[in-house]
Amino acid sequence: MATGSARHVRYVLIACFLLAVFYFVSNSRDISPSLSGQFAGTNTKSGNAPEAQQPVDGSSSSVAKDSPNQAKIKTNYDPSEFPMALKPGDPGWDDLAGIKDGPRMNATFVTLARNSDVWEIAKSIRQVEDRFNRRYNYDWVFLNDQPFDDTFKKVTTSLVSGKTHYGLIPVEHWSFPEWIDRDKAEKVRQDMKEAKIIYGDSVSYRHMCRFESGFFFRQELMMNYDYYWRVEPSIELYCDIHYDPFRFMHENNKKYGFVISLYEYIETIPTLWDSVKKFMKNHPEHIAAGNAMGFLSEDGGETYNKCHFWSNFEIGSLNWLRSKAYIDYFESLDRDGGFFYERWGDAPVHSIAAALMLPKEEIHFFEDIAYYHVPFTHCPTDDKLRTALRCHCNPNENFDWKGYSCTTRWFDINNMEKPEGWEDQKK
Ligand SMILES: Nc1nc2c(ncn2[C@@H]2O[C@H](COP(=O)(O)OP(=O)(O)OP(=O)(O)O)[C@@H](O)[C@H]2O)c(=O)[nH]1
Ligand SMILES: [Mg+2]
């Protein structure tokens, strides 16, 4: 009897031990985020040391300027070892738990905000984390023309799963350049106020637009990264994101990604296109073969149709924005003074640059990233896709195919097939 019960106890102990081993193995990925994090930028084939700071942007790759769509570039990891679940049914699609294994890009979220924006940016961060970043833990850079206060830092750091960084914008990136006639600028603001143009009388809005057009990507903190994802206060993300959009950009040699496009108010940019034409004449070397001029103009560039990508959402290449081509473009526009003598927005400024200075295949429409910034929504058109992505947006609010959107034009100039059901959403 005594021998029998000792054997019994031994069996129970062995069973417990095996159960503990099984539990540890099956949960190890979830309970050791720092271990998974070490995959960032490593050469997973050879098991080399992390190379997270190594540039990963395709700008130095050997891909031709007018490369075909979906041009793949060399990576310092083996993509097939960590397949991305790009569509329902792809390997790993159902795995939304825990920290995602595989490589990380040298990328960051970036937000320009005031201290008073803290609760609205908190909502945005919560959405980005829940739908994507809790599995990827990318960093977040916050920029401000005033020092961030403790509340802002505490709240945002508590919400972001990656590292947070806080930057103070130098005065020279947030002030009138010396060549601007302040009296003339003041007069314009008065006129725009009377004409009831939104933000028409605001000085800070103009500094913001100029900063986003020409300076955010070369702030000291941003120099550590190759890709950015811009997030504004009060936005919503409506669907799960099953793969890493930064990695998608890198592997497919994309430089600029958008979700919503529309027409700009002409009152804010009456002479922008003249300024762009001057730049094109002075710098033909910066205009890409196979560009997306057809998105911007119906007459081969004579006039601007006002189409632009809505820049409050952007995923893009910082190395492209830091390129000589983009800097020459920004400096040429900046000299012409329209950020202050009119009210040029960073959305048309970025969009025109992308459409003219990149081959059109390097611009990507993220159909599967559902997004809201007042007053427009991008909600995936295809019913099956929305269900698979567990979206909570109302498809009737999808702006893509409505009259004021330029997304139909984007599809047409790229000969892209529109998603099932698009015609039902036109009105
Ligand atoms: N630090 C700082 N950030 C600003 C300032 N003005 C705007 N921003 C930020 O710049 C971004 C764009 O400003 P918004 O006020 O959202 O401009 P908008 O998207 O054109 O207009 P809304 O429809 O009001 O959202 C947001 O992330 C703001 O938080 C400012 O004066 N200082
Ligand atoms: Mg906004």
Coordinates of C-alpha atoms and ligand atoms in Angstrom, one line a residue:
M1 CA 0.0 0.0 0.0
A2 CA 2.8 2.4 1.1
T3 CA 4.8 1.5 -2.1
G4 CA 1.6 1.9 -4.3
S5 CA 0.9 5.4 -2.9
A6 CA 4.5 6.6 -3.3
R7 CA 4.3 5.5 -7.0
H8 CA 1.1 7.4 -7.3
V9 CA 2.6 10.5 -5.9
R10 CA 5.6 10.1 -8.4
Y11 CA 3.1 9.9 -11.3
V12 CA 1.3 13.0 -10.2
L13 CA 4.6 14.9 -9.8
I14 CA 5.8 13.8 -13.3
A15 CA 2.4 14.8 -14.8
C16 CA 2.7 18.3 -13.1
F17 CA 6.2 18.7 -14.4
L18 CA 5.2 17.8 -18.0
L19 CA 2.2 20.2 -17.8
A20 CA 4.4 23.0 -16.6
V21 CA 6.9 22.4 -19.5
F22 CA 4.0 22.3 -22.0
Y23 CA 2.5 25.5 -20.6
F24 CA 5.9 27.3 -20.7
V25 CA 6.6 26.3 -24.3
S26 CA 3.2 27.2 -25.6
N27 CA 3.2 30.6 -23.9
S28 CA 6.8 31.6 -24.2
R29 CA 6.1 33.9 -27.1
D30 CA 3.5 35.8 -25.2
I31 CA 5.3 36.2 -22.0
S32 CA 8.7 37.4 -23.4
P33 CA 8.1 40.4 -25.5
S34 CA 11.7 41.5 -25.0
L35 CA 12.9 38.3 -26.6
S36 CA 10.8 38.7 -29.6
G37 CA 11.8 42.4 -29.8
Q38 CA 15.4 41.2 -30.4
F39 CA 14.4 40.1 -33.9
A40 CA 14.2 43.7 -34.9
G41 CA 16.5 44.2 -37.8
T42 CA 18.4 41.0 -37.3
N43 CA 19.6 38.8 -40.0
T44 CA 17.5 35.9 -39.0
K45 CA 19.1 33.5 -41.4
S46 CA 22.6 33.7 -40.0
G47 CA 21.5 34.8 -36.5
N48 CA 23.8 37.9 -36.6
A49 CA 23.6 40.6 -33.9
P50 CA 20.8 43.1 -34.1
E51 CA 21.2 45.8 -36.8
A52 CA 18.2 47.9 -35.9
Q53 CA 20.0 51.2 -36.8
Q54 CA 21.0 50.0 -40.3
P55 CA 19.1 51.9 -42.9
V56 CA 16.4 49.8 -44.5
D57 CA 14.9 52.3 -46.9
G58 CA 14.9 51.2 -50.5
S59 CA 16.5 54.4 -51.7
S60 CA 19.9 52.9 -51.8
S61 CA 18.7 49.6 -53.4
S62 CA 19.4 48.8 -57.0
V63 CA 15.8 48.8 -58.0
A64 CA 15.3 50.9 -61.2
K65 CA 13.4 54.2 -60.9
D66 CA 10.6 52.9 -63.2
S67 CA 10.4 49.5 -61.7
P68 CA 7.3 47.4 -62.1
N69 CA 4.6 47.3 -59.4
Q70 CA 5.4 45.3 -56.3
A71 CA 9.2 45.6 -57.0
K72 CA 10.8 43.6 -54.2
I73 CA 14.0 44.8 -52.7
K74 CA 16.8 43.0 -50.8
T75 CA 16.3 42.7 -47.0
N76 CA 18.7 41.8 -44.3
Y77 CA 16.3 39.0 -43.2
D78 CA 14.6 36.2 -45.0
P79 CA 11.0 37.3 -45.6
S80 CA 9.8 33.8 -46.2
E81 CA 10.8 32.8 -42.7
F82 CA 8.3 35.2 -41.3
P83 CA 5.4 35.5 -43.8
M84 CA 3.2 38.5 -43.5
A85 CA -0.6 37.8 -43.3
L86 CA -1.7 40.2 -46.0
K87 CA -5.1 38.8 -46.7
P88 CA -7.6 36.4 -45.0
G89 CA -6.3 32.9 -45.1
D90 CA -2.6 33.7 -45.4
P91 CA -0.4 31.8 -42.9
G92 CA -0.6 33.5 -39.5
W93 CA -3.8 35.4 -40.2
D94 CA -5.6 34.1 -37.1
D95 CA -2.6 34.8 -34.9
L96 CA -3.5 38.1 -33.3
A97 CA -2.3 37.3 -29.8
G98 CA 1.0 38.1 -28.2
I99 CA 4.0 39.9 -29.6
K100 CA 4.5 39.2 -33.3
D101 CA 7.8 37.5 -34.1
G102 CA 10.0 38.4 -37.1
P103 CA 11.8 41.5 -38.2
R104 CA 11.1 45.1 -37.3
M105 CA 11.7 48.1 -39.6
N106 CA 13.6 51.1 -38.4
A107 CA 10.4 53.0 -38.0
T108 CA 8.3 55.2 -35.7
F109 CA 5.0 56.8 -35.2
V110 CA 5.1 60.6 -35.2
T111 CA 2.7 63.1 -33.8
L112 CA 2.9 66.9 -33.7
A113 CA 0.8 68.1 -30.8
R114 CA 0.2 70.7 -28.2
N115 CA 0.0 69.9 -24.5
S116 CA -3.7 70.6 -24.7
D117 CA -4.1 67.8 -27.3
V118 CA -3.2 65.2 -24.7
W119 CA -6.7 63.5 -24.3
E120 CA -7.4 63.5 -28.0
I121 CA -4.0 62.0 -28.9
A122 CA -4.6 59.5 -26.1
K123 CA -7.7 58.2 -27.9
S124 CA -5.7 57.9 -31.2
I125 CA -2.9 56.0 -29.5
R126 CA -5.3 53.6 -27.8
Q127 CA -6.8 52.8 -31.3
V128 CA -3.4 52.4 -32.9
E129 CA -2.2 50.2 -30.1
D130 CA -5.3 48.0 -30.0
R131 CA -5.5 47.5 -33.7
F132 CA -1.8 47.1 -34.5
N133 CA 1.1 48.3 -32.3
R134 CA 0.5 46.2 -29.2
R135 CA 1.9 43.3 -31.3
Y136 CA 4.8 45.2 -32.8
N137 CA 5.9 47.8 -30.2
Y138 CA 7.1 50.5 -32.5
D139 CA 8.4 53.7 -31.0
W140 CA 6.5 57.0 -31.0
V141 CA 8.0 60.4 -31.4
F142 CA 6.1 63.5 -30.2
L143 CA 7.0 66.9 -31.4
N144 CA 5.9 70.3 -30.1
D145 CA 6.9 74.0 -30.5
Q146 CA 6.5 74.3 -26.7
P147 CA 8.1 71.9 -24.1
F148 CA 5.8 68.9 -23.4
D149 CA 4.5 68.9 -19.8
D150 CA 4.6 66.0 -17.4
T151 CA 0.9 65.0 -17.9
F152 CA 1.4 64.8 -21.6
K153 CA 4.5 62.6 -21.2
K154 CA 3.0 60.4 -18.5
V155 CA -0.3 59.7 -20.3
T156 CA 1.3 59.0 -23.7
T157 CA 4.1 56.9 -22.3
S158 CA 1.6 54.8 -20.4
L159 CA -0.3 54.1 -23.6
V160 CA 2.5 53.4 -26.1
S161 CA 3.9 49.9 -26.1
G162 CA 7.2 51.0 -27.8
K163 CA 9.6 53.7 -26.5
T164 CA 8.4 57.3 -26.5
H165 CA 10.5 60.3 -27.4
Y166 CA 9.6 64.0 -26.9
G167 CA 11.2 66.7 -29.1
L168 CA 11.2 70.5 -28.9
I169 CA 11.0 72.1 -32.3
P170 CA 13.8 74.7 -32.9
V171 CA 12.5 78.2 -33.3
E172 CA 13.9 78.5 -36.9
H173 CA 11.5 75.7 -37.9
W174 CA 8.5 77.4 -36.4
S175 CA 8.7 81.1 -37.3
F176 CA 8.7 83.5 -40.3
P177 CA 11.7 83.2 -42.5
E178 CA 13.5 86.5 -43.0
W179 CA 12.4 86.9 -46.7
I180 CA 8.7 87.0 -45.7
D181 CA 7.1 90.4 -45.6
R182 CA 5.1 90.3 -42.3
D183 CA 2.8 93.2 -43.2
K184 CA 1.8 91.5 -46.4
A185 CA 1.2 88.2 -44.5
E186 CA -0.9 90.0 -41.9
K187 CA -3.0 91.6 -44.6
V188 CA -3.6 88.2 -46.2
R189 CA -4.8 86.8 -42.9
Q190 CA -7.3 89.6 -42.5
D191 CA -8.6 89.1 -46.0
M192 CA -8.9 85.3 -45.4
K193 CA -10.7 85.9 -42.1
E194 CA -13.3 88.1 -43.9
A195 CA -13.6 85.5 -46.6
K196 CA -14.3 82.9 -43.8
I197 CA -11.6 80.6 -45.0
I198 CA -10.9 77.9 -42.4
Y199 CA -7.8 78.7 -40.3
G200 CA -7.4 81.6 -42.8
D201 CA -6.4 84.1 -40.0
S202 CA -4.2 81.6 -38.0
V203 CA -0.5 82.2 -37.8
S204 CA 0.2 78.9 -35.8
Y205 CA -1.7 76.9 -38.4
R206 CA 0.7 78.3 -41.1
H207 CA 3.7 77.4 -39.0
M208 CA 2.3 73.9 -38.5
C209 CA 1.7 73.4 -42.3
R210 CA 5.2 74.7 -43.1
F211 CA 6.8 72.5 -40.4
E212 CA 5.0 69.4 -41.6
S213 CA 6.0 70.2 -45.2
G214 CA 9.6 70.8 -44.7
F215 CA 11.0 70.0 -41.2
F216 CA 9.4 67.2 -39.2
F217 CA 11.5 64.5 -41.0
R218 CA 14.8 66.2 -40.1
Q219 CA 14.2 66.8 -36.4
E220 CA 17.0 65.3 -34.4
L221 CA 14.8 62.5 -33.0
M222 CA 13.5 61.6 -36.5
M223 CA 17.0 61.1 -37.9
N224 CA 17.1 57.8 -36.1
Y225 CA 14.4 56.3 -38.3
D226 CA 13.8 55.3 -41.9
Y227 CA 10.0 55.2 -42.0
Y228 CA 7.2 57.1 -40.2
W229 CA 3.5 56.8 -39.6
R230 CA 1.8 60.1 -38.9
V231 CA -0.9 60.1 -36.3
E232 CA -3.1 63.1 -35.3
P233 CA -5.3 63.6 -32.3
S234 CA -8.9 62.3 -32.5
I235 CA -8.5 59.8 -35.3
E236 CA -10.0 56.3 -35.4
L237 CA -8.7 53.0 -36.8
Y238 CA -11.6 50.8 -37.5
C239 CA -10.1 47.4 -38.5
D240 CA -7.5 45.0 -37.2
I241 CA -4.1 45.3 -39.0
H242 CA -2.7 41.8 -39.4
Y243 CA 0.7 42.7 -40.9
D244 CA 3.4 45.3 -40.5
P245 CA 2.7 48.2 -42.9
F246 CA 6.3 49.5 -42.4
R247 CA 7.6 46.1 -43.5
F248 CA 5.2 46.1 -46.4
M249 CA 6.5 49.5 -47.5
H250 CA 10.1 48.3 -47.2
E251 CA 9.7 45.0 -49.0
N252 CA 7.7 46.5 -51.8
N253 CA 9.8 49.6 -52.3
K254 CA 7.0 52.0 -51.4
K255 CA 7.8 55.5 -50.4
Y256 CA 4.4 57.0 -49.6
G257 CA 1.2 55.5 -48.4
F258 CA -2.3 57.0 -48.0
V259 CA -5.9 56.1 -47.2
I260 CA -8.0 59.1 -48.2
S261 CA -7.6 61.6 -51.1
L262 CA -9.7 64.6 -52.0
Y263 CA -9.8 68.0 -53.6
E264 CA -8.1 71.0 -51.9
Y265 CA -9.9 74.4 -51.3
I266 CA -8.4 76.5 -54.1
E267 CA -8.7 79.6 -52.0
T268 CA -5.8 78.3 -49.8
I269 CA -3.4 77.5 -52.7
P270 CA -4.1 79.9 -55.6
T271 CA -0.5 80.1 -56.8
L272 CA 0.8 76.8 -55.6
W273 CA 0.8 75.2 -59.0
D274 CA 2.7 78.2 -60.5
S275 CA 5.3 77.6 -57.9
V276 CA 5.4 73.9 -58.7
K277 CA 5.8 74.6 -62.4
K278 CA 8.7 76.9 -61.7
F279 CA 10.3 74.1 -59.7
M280 CA 9.8 71.6 -62.5
K281 CA 11.3 73.9 -65.0
N282 CA 14.4 74.6 -62.8
H283 CA 14.8 71.0 -61.7
P284 CA 13.8 68.6 -64.5
E285 CA 16.3 66.1 -63.0
H286 CA 14.0 65.6 -60.0
I287 CA 10.9 64.6 -62.0
A288 CA 10.5 60.8 -62.0
A289 CA 9.9 58.7 -65.1
G290 CA 6.5 57.0 -64.8
N291 CA 5.2 59.5 -62.2
A292 CA 1.6 60.1 -61.2
M293 CA 1.1 63.5 -62.9
G294 CA -2.2 62.0 -64.2
F295 CA -3.4 62.1 -60.6
L296 CA -2.7 65.9 -60.3
S297 CA -3.6 67.2 -63.7
E298 CA -6.0 66.5 -66.6
D299 CA -3.9 68.4 -69.1
G300 CA -0.5 67.0 -68.7
G301 CA 0.6 69.5 -66.0
E302 CA -0.7 72.8 -67.4
T303 CA -3.3 73.1 -64.6
Y304 CA -3.7 71.5 -61.2
N305 CA -6.9 69.6 -60.5
K306 CA -6.5 70.0 -56.7
C307 CA -6.3 66.3 -56.0
H308 CA -4.1 65.4 -53.0
F309 CA -3.6 62.6 -50.5
W310 CA -4.9 63.6 -47.0
S311 CA -1.7 63.9 -45.0
N312 CA -3.2 63.6 -41.5
F313 CA -2.6 59.9 -42.2
E314 CA 0.7 59.0 -43.9
I315 CA 3.1 56.1 -43.9
G316 CA 6.2 57.1 -45.7
S317 CA 9.9 57.0 -46.2
L318 CA 11.9 59.5 -44.2
N319 CA 14.9 59.0 -46.5
W320 CA 12.8 60.1 -49.5
L321 CA 11.7 63.3 -47.6
R322 CA 15.4 63.9 -46.7
S323 CA 16.5 63.4 -50.3
K324 CA 18.0 66.3 -52.3
A325 CA 15.0 66.1 -54.7
Y326 CA 12.5 66.7 -51.9
I327 CA 14.6 69.4 -50.1
D328 CA 15.1 71.3 -53.3
Y329 CA 11.4 71.2 -53.9
F330 CA 10.5 72.4 -50.4
E331 CA 13.1 75.2 -50.5
S332 CA 11.9 76.4 -53.8
L333 CA 8.2 76.5 -52.6
D334 CA 9.2 78.0 -49.3
R335 CA 11.1 80.9 -51.1
D336 CA 7.9 81.7 -53.0
G337 CA 6.2 82.5 -49.7
G338 CA 2.8 80.7 -50.1
F339 CA 2.9 79.2 -46.7
F340 CA 2.3 82.8 -45.4
Y341 CA 1.0 84.8 -48.3
E342 CA -1.6 82.1 -48.9
R343 CA -2.3 79.1 -46.7
W344 CA -0.6 76.2 -48.4
G345 CA -1.3 72.9 -46.6
D346 CA 1.2 70.2 -46.1
A347 CA -1.2 67.8 -47.8
P348 CA -1.0 69.2 -51.3
V349 CA 2.7 70.0 -50.8
H350 CA 3.5 66.3 -49.9
S351 CA 1.1 64.9 -52.4
I352 CA 2.5 66.9 -55.4
A353 CA 6.0 65.9 -54.4
A354 CA 5.1 62.2 -54.2
A355 CA 3.1 62.3 -57.5
L356 CA 5.9 64.1 -59.4
M357 CA 9.1 62.8 -57.9
L358 CA 8.3 59.2 -57.4
P359 CA 7.4 56.5 -59.9
K360 CA 3.7 55.9 -59.3
E361 CA 4.3 52.3 -58.2
E362 CA 6.1 53.7 -55.1
I363 CA 2.9 55.2 -53.8
H364 CA 0.5 52.9 -52.0
F365 CA -3.2 53.0 -51.2
F366 CA -3.8 51.1 -48.0
E367 CA -7.3 49.8 -48.7
D368 CA -7.2 47.6 -45.6
I369 CA -6.3 50.4 -43.1
A370 CA -9.7 51.8 -42.1
Y371 CA -9.4 55.4 -40.8
Y372 CA -11.3 58.4 -39.7
H373 CA -10.3 62.0 -39.3
V374 CA -13.1 64.5 -39.1
P375 CA -15.0 64.7 -41.4
F376 CA -14.0 61.8 -43.7
T377 CA -13.9 58.0 -43.3
H378 CA -12.1 55.3 -45.2
C379 CA -13.9 52.0 -44.6
P380 CA -13.0 49.0 -46.8
T381 CA -15.5 48.6 -49.6
D382 CA -15.5 44.8 -49.7
D383 CA -18.0 43.3 -47.3
K384 CA -15.9 40.1 -46.8
L385 CA -12.8 42.0 -46.1
R386 CA -14.5 44.1 -43.5
T387 CA -15.7 41.0 -41.7
A388 CA -12.3 39.3 -41.8
L389 CA -10.7 42.5 -40.4
R390 CA -13.3 42.8 -37.7
C391 CA -14.0 46.4 -38.7
H392 CA -16.5 48.6 -36.8
C393 CA -16.9 51.3 -39.5
N394 CA -20.1 52.0 -41.4
P395 CA -19.5 51.2 -45.1
N396 CA -22.1 53.8 -46.1
E397 CA -19.7 56.4 -44.8
N398 CA -16.8 55.3 -46.9
F399 CA -15.6 58.4 -48.7
D400 CA -13.5 56.6 -51.4
W401 CA -16.0 56.6 -54.3
K402 CA -17.9 59.8 -53.5
G403 CA -17.8 62.8 -55.8
Y404 CA -15.3 64.9 -53.7
S405 CA -12.8 62.0 -53.4
C406 CA -9.9 61.6 -55.8
T407 CA -9.5 57.9 -55.1
T408 CA -11.4 56.9 -58.3
R409 CA -8.9 58.9 -60.2
W410 CA -6.0 57.1 -58.4
F411 CA -7.4 53.7 -59.4
D412 CA -8.0 54.8 -62.9
I413 CA -4.5 56.2 -63.6
N414 CA -3.1 53.0 -62.2
N415 CA -5.5 50.7 -64.0
M416 CA -6.4 49.2 -60.7
E417 CA -9.5 47.1 -60.3
K418 CA -12.0 48.7 -57.9
P419 CA -13.2 46.6 -55.1
E420 CA -16.5 44.7 -55.2
G421 CA -19.5 47.0 -54.3
W422 CA -17.8 50.3 -55.1
E423 CA -20.5 51.5 -57.3
D424 CA -23.1 51.1 -54.6
Q425 CA -21.1 53.5 -52.4
K426 CA -20.9 56.4 -54.9
K427 CA -23.8 58.4 -53.2
Ligands
LIG1 N1 2.7 71.8 -31.2 C1 1.7 72.3 -32.0 N2 1.0 71.4 -32.7 C2 0.0 71.9 -33.5 C3 -0.3 73.2 -33.5 N3 -1.4 73.4 -34.4 C4 -1.7 72.2 -34.9 N4 -0.9 71.2 -34.3 C5 -0.9 69.8 -34.6 O1 -0.7 69.6 -35.9 C6 -1.6 68.6 -36.5 C7 -2.5 69.2 -37.5 O2 -3.3 70.2 -36.8 P1 -4.9 70.1 -36.9 O3 -5.4 71.2 -36.0 O4 -5.4 68.7 -36.6 O5 -5.2 70.5 -38.4 P2 -6.2 69.9 -39.4 O6 -6.1 68.4 -39.3 O7 -6.0 70.5 -40.7 O8 -7.6 70.4 -38.9 P3 -8.7 69.7 -37.9 O9 -9.8 69.5 -38.8 O10 -8.9 70.8 -36.8 O11 -8.1 68.5 -37.3 C8 -2.2 68.0 -35.2 O12 -1.5 66.9 -34.9 C9 -2.2 69.1 -34.2 O13 -2.1 68.5 -32.9 C10 0.4 74.2 -32.7 O14 0.3 75.4 -32.8 N5 1.4 73.6 -32.0
MG2 MG -6.3 67.2 -37.6

